[in-house]
mmCIF file with all atom_site columns, C-alpha atoms in Angstrom:
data_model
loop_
_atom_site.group_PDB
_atom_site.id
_atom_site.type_symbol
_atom_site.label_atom_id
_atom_site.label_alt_id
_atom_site.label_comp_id
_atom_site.label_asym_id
_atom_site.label_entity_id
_atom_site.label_seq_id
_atom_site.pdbx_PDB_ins_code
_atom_site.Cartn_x
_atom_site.Cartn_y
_atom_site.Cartn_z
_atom_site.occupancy
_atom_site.B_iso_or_equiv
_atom_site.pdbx_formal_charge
_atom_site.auth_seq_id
_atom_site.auth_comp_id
_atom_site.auth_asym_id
_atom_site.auth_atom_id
_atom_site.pdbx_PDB_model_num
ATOM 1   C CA . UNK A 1 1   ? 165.184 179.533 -3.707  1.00 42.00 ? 51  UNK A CA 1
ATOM 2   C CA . UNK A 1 2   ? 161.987 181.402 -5.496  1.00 45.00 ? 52  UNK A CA 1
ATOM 3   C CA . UNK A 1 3   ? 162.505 185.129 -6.428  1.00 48.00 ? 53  UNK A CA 1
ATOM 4   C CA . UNK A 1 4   ? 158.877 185.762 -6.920  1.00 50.00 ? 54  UNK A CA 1
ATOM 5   C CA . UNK A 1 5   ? 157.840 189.113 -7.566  1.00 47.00 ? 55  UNK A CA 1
ATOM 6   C CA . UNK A 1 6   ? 154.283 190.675 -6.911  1.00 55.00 ? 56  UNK A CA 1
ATOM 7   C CA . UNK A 1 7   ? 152.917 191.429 -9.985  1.00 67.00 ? 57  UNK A CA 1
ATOM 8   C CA . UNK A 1 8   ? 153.661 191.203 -13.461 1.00 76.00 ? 58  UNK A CA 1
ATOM 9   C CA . UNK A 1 9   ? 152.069 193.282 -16.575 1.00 72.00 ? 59  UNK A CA 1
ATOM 10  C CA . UNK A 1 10  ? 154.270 192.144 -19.498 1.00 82.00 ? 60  UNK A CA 1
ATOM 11  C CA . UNK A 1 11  ? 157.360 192.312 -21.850 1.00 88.00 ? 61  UNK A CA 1
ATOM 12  C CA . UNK A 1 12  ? 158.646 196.001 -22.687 1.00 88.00 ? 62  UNK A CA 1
ATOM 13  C CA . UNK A 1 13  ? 159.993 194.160 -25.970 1.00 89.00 ? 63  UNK A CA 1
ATOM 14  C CA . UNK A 1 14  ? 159.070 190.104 -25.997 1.00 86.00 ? 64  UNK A CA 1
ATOM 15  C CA . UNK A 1 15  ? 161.650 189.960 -28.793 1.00 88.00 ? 65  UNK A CA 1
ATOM 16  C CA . UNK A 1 16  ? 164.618 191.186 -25.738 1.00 91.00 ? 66  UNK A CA 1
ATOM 17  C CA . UNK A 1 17  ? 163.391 190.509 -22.845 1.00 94.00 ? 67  UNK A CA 1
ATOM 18  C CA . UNK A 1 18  ? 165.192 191.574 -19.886 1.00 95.00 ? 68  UNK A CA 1
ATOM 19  C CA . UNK A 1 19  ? 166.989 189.281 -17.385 1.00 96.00 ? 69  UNK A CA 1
ATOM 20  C CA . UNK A 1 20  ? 164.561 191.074 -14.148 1.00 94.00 ? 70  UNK A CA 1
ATOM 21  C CA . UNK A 1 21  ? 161.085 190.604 -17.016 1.00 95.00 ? 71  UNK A CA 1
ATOM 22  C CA . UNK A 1 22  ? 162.251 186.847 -17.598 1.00 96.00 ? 72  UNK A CA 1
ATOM 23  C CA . UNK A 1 23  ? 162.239 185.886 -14.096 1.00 96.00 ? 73  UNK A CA 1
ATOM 24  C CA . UNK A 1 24  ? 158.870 187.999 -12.888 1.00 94.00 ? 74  UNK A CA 1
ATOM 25  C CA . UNK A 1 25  ? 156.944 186.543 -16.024 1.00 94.00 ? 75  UNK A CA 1
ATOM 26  C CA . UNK A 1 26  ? 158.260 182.970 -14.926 1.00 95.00 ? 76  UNK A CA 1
ATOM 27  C CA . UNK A 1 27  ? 157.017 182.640 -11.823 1.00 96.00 ? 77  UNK A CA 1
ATOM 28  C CA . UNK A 1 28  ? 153.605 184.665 -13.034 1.00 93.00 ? 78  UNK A CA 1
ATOM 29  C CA . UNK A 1 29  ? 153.652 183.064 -16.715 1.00 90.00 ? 79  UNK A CA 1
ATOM 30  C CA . UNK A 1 30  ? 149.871 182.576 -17.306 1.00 87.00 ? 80  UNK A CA 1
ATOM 31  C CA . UNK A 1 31  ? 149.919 186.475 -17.182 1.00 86.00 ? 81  UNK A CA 1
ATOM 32  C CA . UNK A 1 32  ? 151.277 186.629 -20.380 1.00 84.00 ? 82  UNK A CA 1
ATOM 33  C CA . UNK A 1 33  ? 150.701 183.083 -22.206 1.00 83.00 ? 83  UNK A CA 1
ATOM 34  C CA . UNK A 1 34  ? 153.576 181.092 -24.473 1.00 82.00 ? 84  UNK A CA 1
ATOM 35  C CA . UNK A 1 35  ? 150.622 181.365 -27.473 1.00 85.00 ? 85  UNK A CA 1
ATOM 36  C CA . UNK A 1 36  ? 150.890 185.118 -27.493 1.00 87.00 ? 86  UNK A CA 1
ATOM 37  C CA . UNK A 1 37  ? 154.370 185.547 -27.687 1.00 87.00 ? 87  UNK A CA 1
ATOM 38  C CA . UNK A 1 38  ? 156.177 186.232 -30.799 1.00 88.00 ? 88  UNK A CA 1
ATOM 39  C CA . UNK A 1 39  ? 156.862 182.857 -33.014 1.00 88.00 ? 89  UNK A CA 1
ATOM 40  C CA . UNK A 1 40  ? 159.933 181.338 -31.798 1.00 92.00 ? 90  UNK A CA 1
ATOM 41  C CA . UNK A 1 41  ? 160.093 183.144 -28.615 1.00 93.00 ? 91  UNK A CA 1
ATOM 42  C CA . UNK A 1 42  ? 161.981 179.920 -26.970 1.00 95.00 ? 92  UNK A CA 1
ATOM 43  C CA . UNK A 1 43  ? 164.877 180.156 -29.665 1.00 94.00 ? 93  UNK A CA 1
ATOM 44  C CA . UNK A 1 44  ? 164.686 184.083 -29.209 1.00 93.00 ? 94  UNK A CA 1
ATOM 45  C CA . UNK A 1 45  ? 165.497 183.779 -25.583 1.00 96.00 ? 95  UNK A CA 1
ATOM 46  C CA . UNK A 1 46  ? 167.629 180.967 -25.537 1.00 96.00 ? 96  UNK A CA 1
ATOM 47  C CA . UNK A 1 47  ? 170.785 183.086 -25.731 1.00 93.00 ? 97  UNK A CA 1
ATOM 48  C CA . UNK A 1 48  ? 173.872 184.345 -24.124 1.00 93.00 ? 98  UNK A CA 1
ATOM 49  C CA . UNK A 1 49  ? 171.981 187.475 -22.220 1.00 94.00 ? 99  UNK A CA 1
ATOM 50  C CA . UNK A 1 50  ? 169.173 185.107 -20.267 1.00 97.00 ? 100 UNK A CA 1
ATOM 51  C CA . UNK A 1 51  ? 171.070 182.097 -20.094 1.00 97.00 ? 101 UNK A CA 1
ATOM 52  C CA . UNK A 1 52  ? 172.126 182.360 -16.787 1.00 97.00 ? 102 UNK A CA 1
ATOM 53  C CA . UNK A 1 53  ? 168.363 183.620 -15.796 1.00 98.00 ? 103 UNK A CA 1
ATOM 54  C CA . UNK A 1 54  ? 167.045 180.845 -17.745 1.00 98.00 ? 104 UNK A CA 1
ATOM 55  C CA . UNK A 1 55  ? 169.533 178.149 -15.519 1.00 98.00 ? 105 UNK A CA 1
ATOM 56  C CA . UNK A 1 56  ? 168.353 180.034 -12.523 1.00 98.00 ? 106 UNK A CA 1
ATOM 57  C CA . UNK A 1 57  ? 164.817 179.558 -12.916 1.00 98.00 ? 107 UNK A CA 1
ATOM 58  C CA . UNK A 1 58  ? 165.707 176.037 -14.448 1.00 98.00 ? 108 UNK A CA 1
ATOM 59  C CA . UNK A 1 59  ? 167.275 175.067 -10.968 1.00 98.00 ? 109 UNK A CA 1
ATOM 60  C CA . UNK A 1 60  ? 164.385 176.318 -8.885  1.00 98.00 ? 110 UNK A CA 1
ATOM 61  C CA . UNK A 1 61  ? 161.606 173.321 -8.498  1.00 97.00 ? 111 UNK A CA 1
ATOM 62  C CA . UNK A 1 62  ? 159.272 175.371 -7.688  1.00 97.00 ? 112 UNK A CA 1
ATOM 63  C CA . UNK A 1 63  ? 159.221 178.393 -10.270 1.00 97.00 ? 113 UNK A CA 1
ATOM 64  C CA . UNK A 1 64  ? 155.746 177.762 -12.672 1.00 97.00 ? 114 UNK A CA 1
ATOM 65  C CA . UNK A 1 65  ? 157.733 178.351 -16.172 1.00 96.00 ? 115 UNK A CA 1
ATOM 66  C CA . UNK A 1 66  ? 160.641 175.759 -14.867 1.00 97.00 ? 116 UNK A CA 1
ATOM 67  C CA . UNK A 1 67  ? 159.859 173.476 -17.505 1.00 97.00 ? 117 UNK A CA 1
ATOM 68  C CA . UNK A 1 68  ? 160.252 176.190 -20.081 1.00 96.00 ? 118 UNK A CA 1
ATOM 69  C CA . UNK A 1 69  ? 163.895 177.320 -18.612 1.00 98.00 ? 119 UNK A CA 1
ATOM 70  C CA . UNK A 1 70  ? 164.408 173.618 -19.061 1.00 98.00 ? 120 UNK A CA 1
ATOM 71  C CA . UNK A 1 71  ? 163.725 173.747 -22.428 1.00 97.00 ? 121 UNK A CA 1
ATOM 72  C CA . UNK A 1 72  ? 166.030 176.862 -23.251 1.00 98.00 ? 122 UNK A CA 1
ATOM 73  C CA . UNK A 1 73  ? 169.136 175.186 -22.010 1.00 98.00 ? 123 UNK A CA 1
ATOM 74  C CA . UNK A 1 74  ? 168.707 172.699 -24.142 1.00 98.00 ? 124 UNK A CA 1
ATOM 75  C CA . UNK A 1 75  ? 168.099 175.103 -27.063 1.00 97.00 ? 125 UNK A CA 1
ATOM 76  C CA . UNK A 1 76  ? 171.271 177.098 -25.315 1.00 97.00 ? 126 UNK A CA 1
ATOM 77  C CA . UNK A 1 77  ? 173.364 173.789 -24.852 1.00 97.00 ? 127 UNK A CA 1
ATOM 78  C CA . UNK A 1 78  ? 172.477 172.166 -28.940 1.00 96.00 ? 128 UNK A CA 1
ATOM 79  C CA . UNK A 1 79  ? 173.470 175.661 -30.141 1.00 95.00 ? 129 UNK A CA 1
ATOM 80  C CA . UNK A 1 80  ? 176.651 176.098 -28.716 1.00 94.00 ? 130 UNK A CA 1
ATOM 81  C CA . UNK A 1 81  ? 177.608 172.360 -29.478 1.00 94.00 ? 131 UNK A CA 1
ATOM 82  C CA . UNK A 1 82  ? 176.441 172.253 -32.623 1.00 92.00 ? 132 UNK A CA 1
ATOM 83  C CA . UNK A 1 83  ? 177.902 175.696 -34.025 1.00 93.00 ? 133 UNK A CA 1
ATOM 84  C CA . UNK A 1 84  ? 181.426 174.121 -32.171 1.00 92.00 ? 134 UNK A CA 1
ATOM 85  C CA . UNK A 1 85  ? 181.277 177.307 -29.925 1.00 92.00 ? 135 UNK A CA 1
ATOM 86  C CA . UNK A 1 86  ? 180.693 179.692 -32.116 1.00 91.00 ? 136 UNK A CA 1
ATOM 87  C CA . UNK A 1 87  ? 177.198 180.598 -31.069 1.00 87.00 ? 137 UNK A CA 1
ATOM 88  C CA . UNK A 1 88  ? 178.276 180.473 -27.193 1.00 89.00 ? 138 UNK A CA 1
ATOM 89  C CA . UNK A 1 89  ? 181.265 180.418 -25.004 1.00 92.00 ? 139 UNK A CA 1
ATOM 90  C CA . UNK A 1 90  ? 182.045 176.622 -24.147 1.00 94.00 ? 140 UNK A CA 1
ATOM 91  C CA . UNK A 1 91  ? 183.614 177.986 -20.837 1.00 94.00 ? 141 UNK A CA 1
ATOM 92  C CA . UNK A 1 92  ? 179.977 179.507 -19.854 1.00 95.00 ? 142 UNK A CA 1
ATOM 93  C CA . UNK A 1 93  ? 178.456 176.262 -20.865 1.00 96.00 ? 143 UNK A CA 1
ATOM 94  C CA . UNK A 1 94  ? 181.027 174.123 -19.022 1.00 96.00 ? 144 UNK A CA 1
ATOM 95  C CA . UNK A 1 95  ? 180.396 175.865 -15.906 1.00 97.00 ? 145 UNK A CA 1
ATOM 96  C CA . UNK A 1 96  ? 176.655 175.764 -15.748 1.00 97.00 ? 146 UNK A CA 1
ATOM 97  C CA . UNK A 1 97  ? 176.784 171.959 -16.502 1.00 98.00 ? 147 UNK A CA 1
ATOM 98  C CA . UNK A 1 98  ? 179.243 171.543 -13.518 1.00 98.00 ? 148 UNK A CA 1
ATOM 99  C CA . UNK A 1 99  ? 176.869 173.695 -11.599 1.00 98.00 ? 149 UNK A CA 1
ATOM 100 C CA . UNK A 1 100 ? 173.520 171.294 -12.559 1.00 98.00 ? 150 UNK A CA 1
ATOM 101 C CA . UNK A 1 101 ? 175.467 168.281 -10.996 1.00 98.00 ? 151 UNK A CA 1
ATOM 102 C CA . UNK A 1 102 ? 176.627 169.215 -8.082  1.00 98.00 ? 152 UNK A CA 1
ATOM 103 C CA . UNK A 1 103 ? 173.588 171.159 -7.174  1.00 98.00 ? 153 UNK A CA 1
ATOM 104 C CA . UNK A 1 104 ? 170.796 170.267 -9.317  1.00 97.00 ? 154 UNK A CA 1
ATOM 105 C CA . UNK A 1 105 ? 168.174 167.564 -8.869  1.00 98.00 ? 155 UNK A CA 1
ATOM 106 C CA . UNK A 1 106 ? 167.363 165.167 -11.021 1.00 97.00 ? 156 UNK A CA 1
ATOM 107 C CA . UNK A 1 107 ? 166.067 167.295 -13.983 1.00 97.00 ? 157 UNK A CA 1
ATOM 108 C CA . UNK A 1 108 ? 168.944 169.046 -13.755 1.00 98.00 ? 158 UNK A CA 1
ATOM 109 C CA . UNK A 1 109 ? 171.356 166.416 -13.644 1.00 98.00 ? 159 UNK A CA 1
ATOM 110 C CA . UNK A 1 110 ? 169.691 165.077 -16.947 1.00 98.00 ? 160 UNK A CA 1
ATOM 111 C CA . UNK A 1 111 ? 170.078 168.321 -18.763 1.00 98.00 ? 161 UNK A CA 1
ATOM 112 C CA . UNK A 1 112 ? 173.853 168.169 -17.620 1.00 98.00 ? 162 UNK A CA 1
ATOM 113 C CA . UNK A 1 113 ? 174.076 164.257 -18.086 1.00 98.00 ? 163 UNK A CA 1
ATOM 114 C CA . UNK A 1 114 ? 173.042 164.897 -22.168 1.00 98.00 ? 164 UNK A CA 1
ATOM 115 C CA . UNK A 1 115 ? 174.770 168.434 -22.658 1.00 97.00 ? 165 UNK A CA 1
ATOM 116 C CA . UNK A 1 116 ? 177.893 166.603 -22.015 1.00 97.00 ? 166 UNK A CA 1
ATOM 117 C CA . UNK A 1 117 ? 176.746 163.521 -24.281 1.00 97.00 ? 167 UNK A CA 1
ATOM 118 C CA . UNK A 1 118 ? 175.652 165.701 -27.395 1.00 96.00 ? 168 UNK A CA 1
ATOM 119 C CA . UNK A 1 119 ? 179.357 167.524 -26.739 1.00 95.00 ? 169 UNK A CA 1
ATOM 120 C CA . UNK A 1 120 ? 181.195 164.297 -26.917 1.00 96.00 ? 170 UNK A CA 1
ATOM 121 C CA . UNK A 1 121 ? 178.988 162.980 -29.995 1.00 96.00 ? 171 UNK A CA 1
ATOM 122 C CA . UNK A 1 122 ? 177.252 165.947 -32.021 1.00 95.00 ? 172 UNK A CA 1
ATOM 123 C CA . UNK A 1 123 ? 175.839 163.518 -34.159 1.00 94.00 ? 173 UNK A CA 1
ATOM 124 C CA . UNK A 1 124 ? 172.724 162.420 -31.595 1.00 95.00 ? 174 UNK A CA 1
ATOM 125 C CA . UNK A 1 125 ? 171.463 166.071 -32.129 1.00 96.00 ? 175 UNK A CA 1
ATOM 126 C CA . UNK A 1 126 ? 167.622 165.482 -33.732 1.00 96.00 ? 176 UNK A CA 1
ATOM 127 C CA . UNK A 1 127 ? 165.829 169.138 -33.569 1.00 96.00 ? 177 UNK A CA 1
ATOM 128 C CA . UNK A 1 128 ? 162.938 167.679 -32.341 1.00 96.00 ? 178 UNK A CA 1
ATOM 129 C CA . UNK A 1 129 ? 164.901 166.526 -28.858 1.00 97.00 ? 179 UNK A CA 1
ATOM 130 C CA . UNK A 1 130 ? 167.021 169.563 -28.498 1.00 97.00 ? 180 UNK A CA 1
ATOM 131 C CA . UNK A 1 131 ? 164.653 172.255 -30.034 1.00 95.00 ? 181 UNK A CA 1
ATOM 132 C CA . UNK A 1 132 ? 161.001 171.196 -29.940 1.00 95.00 ? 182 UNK A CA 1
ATOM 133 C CA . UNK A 1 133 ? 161.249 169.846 -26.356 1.00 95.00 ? 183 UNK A CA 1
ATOM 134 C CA . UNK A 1 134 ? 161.353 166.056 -26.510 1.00 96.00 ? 184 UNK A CA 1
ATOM 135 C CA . UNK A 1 135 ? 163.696 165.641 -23.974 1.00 97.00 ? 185 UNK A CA 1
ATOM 136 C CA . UNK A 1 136 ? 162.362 167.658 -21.317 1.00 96.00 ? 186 UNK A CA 1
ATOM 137 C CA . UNK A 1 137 ? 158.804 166.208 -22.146 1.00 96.00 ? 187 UNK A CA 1
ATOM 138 C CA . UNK A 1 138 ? 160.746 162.714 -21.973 1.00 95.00 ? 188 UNK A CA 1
ATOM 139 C CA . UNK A 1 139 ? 162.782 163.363 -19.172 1.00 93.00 ? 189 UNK A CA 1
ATOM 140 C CA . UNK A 1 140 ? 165.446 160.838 -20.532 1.00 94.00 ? 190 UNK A CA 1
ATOM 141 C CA . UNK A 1 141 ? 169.069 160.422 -20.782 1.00 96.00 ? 191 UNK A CA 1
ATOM 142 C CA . UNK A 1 142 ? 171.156 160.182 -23.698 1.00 95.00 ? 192 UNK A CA 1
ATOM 143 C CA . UNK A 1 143 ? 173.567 156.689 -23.789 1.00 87.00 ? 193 UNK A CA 1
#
């Protein structure tokens, strides 16, 4: 399912993006590049407001800026863990993690496979898989 939209000509505010400027600058993201947005822009996003945008676009194989959605849920997922819920609502994370497997492919399914790993041991958390993208560059599931 692609929601494409014709054109895109950029962020009103990059900082707070809106859920509609998320998905038009994902499926047109070389019209604004990652290296011009503010620092931390993945973290910045990565939050209650676009989650559900960002698991949308995450879910869609053929949306150009997948790979980045990827990479917010597991921002999204390591936050809410690792702050025991206090950063995010466990029943909003529960629910798109039942939602990857039963619909998601196989990327999907990973995400969902170590979401409910790092929940059941906190301790695997390393920023570098959760935050800096090693497991979406990886593509590998937690044991």
């Amino acid at each position: 399912m692609s929601v494409q939209q014709s054109t895109f000509h950029g962020f009103a505010n990059p900082v707070d993006p809106s859920p509609a400027e998320l998905r038009a600058w994902a499926y047109q993201p070389d019209s604004v590049p990652l290296a011009s947005m503010p620092p931390d822009w993945d973290l910045l996003v990565s939050g209650d407001r676009l989650v559900l945008t960002l698991f949308e676009l995450a879910m869609d194989p053929t949306c150009p800026a997948r790979r980045f959605a990827l990479h917010c849920l597991y921002i999204y997922a390591a936050d809410g863990i690792r702050t025991n819920f206090r950063a995010h609502p466990k029943r909003r994370f529960r629910k798109i993690v039942e939602q990857a497997e039963r619909d998601g492919d196989e990327l999907m399914k990973i995400w969902a496979h170590n979401g409910r790993v790092l929940l059941a041991r906190p301790d695997l958390f390393t920023y570098r898989d959760w935050c800096e993208g090693g497991l979406v560059r990886e593509n590998r599931r937690l044991g």
